[in-house]
Amino acid sequence: VQFVESGGGLVQPGGSLRLSCQVSGRIFTIYGRTMAWFRQAPGAQRDWLASTTKIGATTYADSVKGRFTISRNNAKDQIYLEMTNLKPEDTAVYYCNVNPPLDNWGQGTQVSVAS
C-alpha cells in the first residue's frame, strides 16, 4: 500500500490549507478501515491528529480540535484534512495512514506557518 500526501505549503498564521492523501495498493482500499492524519515537527515524534472511521465518525487531538476537519472519499481512496486558523506550532510534515498505522509511510507534505 502507498500513501501520497499533497496540499502542503507556506501559510501565514490564521490561514487555511487543505491536505489530500491518495491511498493505493493492488488489493488495498480504505473502505472499511479507520484512516488518520499524523504530523511530525522537527526533532519531535510523529503524533496522531485525527481519525475517521469506516462510517465517517471522527475524533481529534485536543491540539487541533475545532480547527481541523478530517474527511474521506471511499470511492476515490482519498482522505482529506481541512486546516483552518493555522498557528506556527502547526508547522510539521503531515502524513496519512491507517489507524493504527502500518509500518510504511508516505513522504508526507510540509506545512509551514509563518509571517
PDB file of C-alpha atoms in Angstrom, residues 22-75:
ATOM      1  CA  GLN A  22      -4.239   9.290  -2.166  1.00  0.00           C
ATOM      2  CA  VAL A  23      -4.085   5.710  -0.983  1.00  0.00           C
ATOM      3  CA  SER A  24      -3.236   2.980  -3.461  1.00  0.00           C
ATOM      4  CA  GLY A  25      -2.440  -0.675  -3.416  1.00  0.00           C
ATOM      5  CA  ARG A  26      -3.105  -3.689  -5.567  1.00  0.00           C
ATOM      6  CA  ILE A  27      -5.559  -5.191  -3.099  1.00  0.00           C
ATOM      7  CA  PHE A  28      -5.929  -2.347  -0.630  1.00  0.00           C
ATOM      8  CA  THR A  29      -8.818   0.025  -0.194  1.00  0.00           C
ATOM      9  CA  ILE A  30      -9.682   2.478   2.554  1.00  0.00           C
ATOM     10  CA  TYR A  31     -13.240   1.140   2.564  1.00  0.00           C
ATOM     11  CA  GLY A  32     -13.974  -0.395   5.955  1.00  0.00           C
ATOM     12  CA  ARG A  33     -10.826   0.993   7.553  1.00  0.00           C
ATOM     13  CA  THR A  34     -10.180   3.723  10.073  1.00  0.00           C
ATOM     14  CA  MET A  35      -7.922   6.298   8.447  1.00  0.00           C
ATOM     15  CA  ALA A  36      -5.934   9.037  10.120  1.00  0.00           C
ATOM     16  CA  TRP A  37      -3.662  12.010   9.770  1.00  0.00           C
ATOM     17  CA  PHE A  38      -0.433  12.375  11.696  1.00  0.00           C
ATOM     18  CA  ARG A  39       2.275  15.027  11.817  1.00  0.00           C
ATOM     19  CA  GLN A  40       5.906  15.273  12.783  1.00  0.00           C
ATOM     20  CA  ALA A  41       7.578  18.525  13.722  1.00  0.00           C
ATOM     21  CA  PRO A  42      11.385  18.869  13.514  1.00  0.00           C
ATOM     22  CA  GLY A  43      13.052  16.995  16.341  1.00  0.00           C
ATOM     23  CA  ALA A  44       9.761  15.617  17.615  1.00  0.00           C
ATOM     24  CA  GLN A  45       7.947  12.295  17.434  1.00  0.00           C
ATOM     25  CA  ARG A  46       5.163  11.654  14.965  1.00  0.00           C
ATOM     26  CA  ASP A  47       1.823  12.499  16.571  1.00  0.00           C
ATOM     27  CA  TRP A  48      -1.707  11.410  15.752  1.00  0.00           C
ATOM     28  CA  LEU A  49      -4.030  14.287  14.809  1.00  0.00           C
ATOM     29  CA  ALA A  50      -7.358  12.973  13.619  1.00  0.00           C
ATOM     30  CA  SER A  51      -9.171   9.800  12.609  1.00  0.00           C
ATOM     31  CA  THR A  52     -12.192   8.916  10.512  1.00  0.00           C
ATOM     32  CA  THR A  53     -13.837   5.525  10.916  1.00  0.00           C
ATOM     33  CA  LYS A  54     -15.437   3.406   8.213  1.00  0.00           C
ATOM     34  CA  ILE A  55     -18.790   5.051   8.939  1.00  0.00           C
ATOM     35  CA  GLY A  56     -17.315   8.565   8.966  1.00  0.00           C
ATOM     36  CA  ALA A  57     -17.174   9.154  12.716  1.00  0.00           C
ATOM     37  CA  THR A  58     -14.310  11.479  13.564  1.00  0.00           C
ATOM     38  CA  THR A  59     -12.018  12.086  16.515  1.00  0.00           C
ATOM     39  CA  TYR A  60      -9.356  14.747  17.009  1.00  0.00           C
ATOM     40  CA  ALA A  61      -6.362  15.525  19.142  1.00  0.00           C
ATOM     41  CA  ASP A  62      -7.015  18.386  21.545  1.00  0.00           C
ATOM     42  CA  SER A  63      -4.382  20.482  19.792  1.00  0.00           C
ATOM     43  CA  VAL A  64      -6.398  20.619  16.558  1.00  0.00           C
ATOM     44  CA  LYS A  65      -9.983  20.133  17.714  1.00  0.00           C
ATOM     45  CA  GLY A  66     -12.231  22.858  16.345  1.00  0.00           C
ATOM     46  CA  ARG A  67      -9.667  23.927  13.733  1.00  0.00           C
ATOM     47  CA  PHE A  68      -9.045  20.805  11.625  1.00  0.00           C
ATOM     48  CA  THR A  69     -11.600  18.605   9.864  1.00  0.00           C
ATOM     49  CA  ILE A  70     -10.876  15.134   8.530  1.00  0.00           C
ATOM     50  CA  SER A  71     -12.987  13.615   5.767  1.00  0.00           C
ATOM     51  CA  ARG A  72     -12.863  10.747   3.309  1.00  0.00           C
ATOM     52  CA  ASN A  73     -13.963   9.625  -0.140  1.00  0.00           C
ATOM     53  CA  ASN A  74     -14.068   5.849  -0.152  1.00  0.00           C
ATOM     54  CA  ALA A  75     -14.787   5.643  -3.875  1.00  0.00           C
TER      55      ALA A  75
END
